[in-house]
Amino acid sequence: MLRFLKGVVGGSGTGIKDLPYNIADPFPSAWGSWTHFRGTSKDDGSPVSIFSLSGSNSQDGHLAAGFNGVKRLRTVRHPNILSFLHSTEAETFDGSSTKVTIYIVTEPVMPLSEKIKELGLEGTQRDEYYAWGLHQIAKAVSFLNNDCKLVHGNVCLASVVVTQTLDWKLHAFDVLSEFDMNNEASAGPMLPYAWLVGAQYKPTELLNSDWAAIRKSPPWAIDSWGLGCLIYELFSGMKLGRTEELKNTASIPKSLLPDYQRLLSAMPSRRLNTSKLIENSEYFQNKLVDTIHFMEILNLKDSVEKDTFFRKLPNLAEQLPRQIVVKKLLPLLASALEFGSAASLALTALLKMGSSLSTDEFSEKLLPTIVKLFASNDRAIRVGLLQHVDQYGESLSAQIVDEQVYPHVATGFSDTSAFLRELTLKSMLVLAPKLSQRTISGSLLKYLSKLQVDEEPAIRTNTTILLGNIASYLNEGTRKRVLINAFTVRALRDTFSPARGAGIMALCATSSYYDINEIATRILPSVVVLTIDPDSDVRSKAFQAVDQFLQILKQYQEKANSGDTTGAAGLGMSSLPANASLLGWAMSSLTLKGKPSEQAPLASATSSTPVTSTSSNASSVLVMDPPSTELAVHGNSTSDFADQPVPASPTSTDGWGELENGVHEEHETDKDGWDDLEPLEEPKPSPALENIQAAQKRPVAQPALQPKQVESSRTKIRAKVTKHEDDGDLWDSIAAPAPKTVSKPLIVKRAGTVNDDDLWNAIAAPAPATRAQPLAAGRGRGAKPASQSLGAQRKNRTS
């Protein structure tokens, strides 16, 4: 018999030298004659538990029982039974005697008695945790007795171990044997190794070795008695010394006492089946058991039940022991999210429950799951990740963000949902500092170039603000090529007043990155125009910006007079330290529910501005109102600026190059979206003077569209046709852009107030171009009107 068992065990190892695990310190206690060691894998260093049992010769009964335990543990699999990994035996010679040692390698566990001392739970939390543990052991015993027809024979406190996730598991299978109920007449022992069990743990029939009575009893009779012994040791806090101590029920919970007494019934046939204990006992109905049980069968629940559960979970977790939440609930929740069985609400619960973790615990337990979730196709999961990026963003390493997170996040820039585009944009405030220069220049700036002409005004505004915030992470060459063009050519010409205000603030916040020539020739001319902006908030910001940049020029002049021109390019921020807090972040997802067409027209300047600056934590934050409110305010307002034309549409070509509002990385890996926007460096004539001269030479009687413009107007939308003819001129779309609508032609209003001989009229305010009414027909400068169509002639006759 022993030789057979040795053959079974020896099949998984050849000796202690070949054991692929390192043996460390032992635990103070273990079941029977076994020694329980801590251990680690030689391959990856993962923790394991190693049990060893030594015998002097082949006739040693302990050694034979140990081989039986190894065989049983290897073949019996259940979630609440200790998981077997590896086993081997080693022989050592000591003179004339031979010593045999059996090694069993299992998942990392700790004796239950040691884990109880470590947790130190008290009161309700202790009772709930004990209920969960007893529930697990009862399921393991029920599986052995009812499903496998096996008898464990020694269920007690020493035969229970606890995993790293605080699950209780049954082991010590040395006595385990089949229940021989078909051979009632046999007088031989059914449990050949029952002598290993202490007398205090044996029921009366086993103590008397009445095997005939045992065979007539139900399969669960012996192990139900052992479960009663476990309950007594658990709640009394003492190891069972005598069978009579089981009558002391003072420490047993009242809700468990009736079942405890039935488990220890003197008649084997009347002892409670462990399966009935799980189903009917009131003691197992508590928050912890219900919560973990719901998580374990999450796949069987419908969406309504899942949503209800995950909404309540964060508040429920606060009432549970922290160790159980961290080591049990969080891994269950992370696994459910990773494999798709949990709803998007589970992510919010996961992050809220994980907020109490230390940095190391958060990085170890939650970050791997969060990184994997970025690859999810579930839009709700992606929204949840972006909404809470500030909670875990600092814990992400630069390499993980650049290689694993950003490629998935970047898909949100082109998403059809405006809400998701804005969340993606907002997340860059946390993720952009961790990106490499190659990723920023080759990918991120291209997406931002596209978003700055987005159909949603809030996204355009936030893109400008983001550029101002991440300017310090751009290299010098990229800043020179991008910032001024992004802020002056697009932001300051936007039809949405908060976007123009954001452009001004971004210029002020990044003033240290511009040299004197750029300030004098490009920034100040663009900002000065906004001092007469229809919006009062934009005007006030423009005056502040003008004062700041003029002060920079004055400081440069003073240094130049003294002969010191070094450091002239860095005067911006040092001159006004308070400007470091001028630029904040606009949290404005509320604006994305309206249609793209619901952009506020620049028809009036109201006292209620769409962007308000509030001081918080020494920084200025932009808060944006919904477009619907903006429209309502402008509709009821009367102002001196009501008749001013609207600046050119931000979607028009404004000197930024042929970007086509798209991102084509395979063709533009060496560009960043603003490459072809170089400063105007032609010394003579200046752009403004060149336009004036061209206008003076232009025939006054022919203000109609040029053939090239007529051809392009047939293929472009009306918003793009209304832009000025000279897109390269930075002044045209700001000084006198064309109106949006055609219901009120510009010539009707100017006919009585503007001199026909004024050549500036053709430059400052070109009339809108439409198919129905050519521009040449409404100028009123002596030009012959175009011939009418046949339908129009009939109408004139009848009228």
mmCIF file of C-alpha atoms in Angstrom, residues 492-495 500 529-530 532-534 602 643-650 652 722-725 730-741 746 750 761 763-768:
data_model
loop_
_atom_site.group_PDB
_atom_site.id
_atom_site.type_symbol
_atom_site.label_atom_id
_atom_site.label_comp_id
_atom_site.label_asym_id
_atom_site.label_seq_id
_atom_site.Cartn_x
_atom_site.Cartn_y
_atom_site.Cartn_z
ATOM 1 C CA LEU A 492 -8.847 85.362 -31.109
ATOM 2 C CA ARG A 493 -11.023 85.072 -34.239
ATOM 3 C CA ASP A 494 -13.478 82.531 -32.829
ATOM 4 C CA THR A 495 -17.189 83.372 -33.003
ATOM 5 C CA ARG A 500 -11.628 84.625 -27.646
ATOM 6 C CA VAL A 529 -8.438 94.740 -32.084
ATOM 7 C CA LEU A 530 -10.323 92.940 -29.299
ATOM 8 C CA ILE A 532 -13.552 96.915 -29.155
ATOM 9 C CA ASP A 533 -14.952 93.384 -29.000
ATOM 10 C CA PRO A 534 -18.738 93.100 -28.612
ATOM 11 C CA LEU A 602 -21.724 88.100 -31.325
ATOM 12 C CA ASP A 643 -24.864 96.149 -35.444
ATOM 13 C CA GLN A 644 -21.271 94.981 -35.560
ATOM 14 C CA PRO A 645 -20.532 92.140 -37.987
ATOM 15 C CA VAL A 646 -19.602 88.680 -36.742
ATOM 16 C CA PRO A 647 -15.952 87.586 -37.017
ATOM 17 C CA ALA A 648 -15.126 84.909 -39.508
ATOM 18 C CA SER A 649 -16.087 81.338 -38.725
ATOM 19 C CA PRO A 650 -13.396 79.345 -36.924
ATOM 20 C CA SER A 652 -12.618 78.588 -42.263
ATOM 21 C CA THR A 722 -18.180 83.916 -46.255
ATOM 22 C CA LYS A 723 -14.549 84.171 -45.282
ATOM 23 C CA HIS A 724 -12.381 86.988 -46.600
ATOM 24 C CA GLU A 725 -10.579 86.623 -49.893
ATOM 25 C CA LEU A 730 -4.261 88.264 -39.968
ATOM 26 C CA TRP A 731 -6.312 91.430 -39.777
ATOM 27 C CA ASP A 732 -9.186 90.844 -42.185
ATOM 28 C CA SER A 733 -11.357 88.396 -40.285
ATOM 29 C CA ILE A 734 -10.929 90.374 -37.057
ATOM 30 C CA ALA A 735 -11.257 93.944 -38.258
ATOM 31 C CA ALA A 736 -14.329 93.547 -40.432
ATOM 32 C CA PRO A 737 -15.603 90.003 -40.935
ATOM 33 C CA ALA A 738 -18.637 89.190 -43.001
ATOM 34 C CA PRO A 739 -22.030 88.694 -41.334
ATOM 35 C CA LYS A 740 -23.447 85.188 -40.858
ATOM 36 C CA THR A 741 -26.895 85.664 -42.367
ATOM 37 C CA LEU A 746 -24.588 94.729 -45.602
ATOM 38 C CA ARG A 750 -24.469 101.065 -45.335
ATOM 39 C CA ASN A 761 -15.613 99.579 -47.749
ATOM 40 C CA ILE A 763 -11.763 95.757 -47.696
ATOM 41 C CA ALA A 764 -13.390 96.044 -44.313
ATOM 42 C CA ALA A 765 -16.731 94.400 -44.969
ATOM 43 C CA PRO A 766 -17.196 92.328 -48.124
ATOM 44 C CA ALA A 767 -20.771 91.334 -48.720
ATOM 45 C CA PRO A 768 -21.824 87.676 -48.329
#
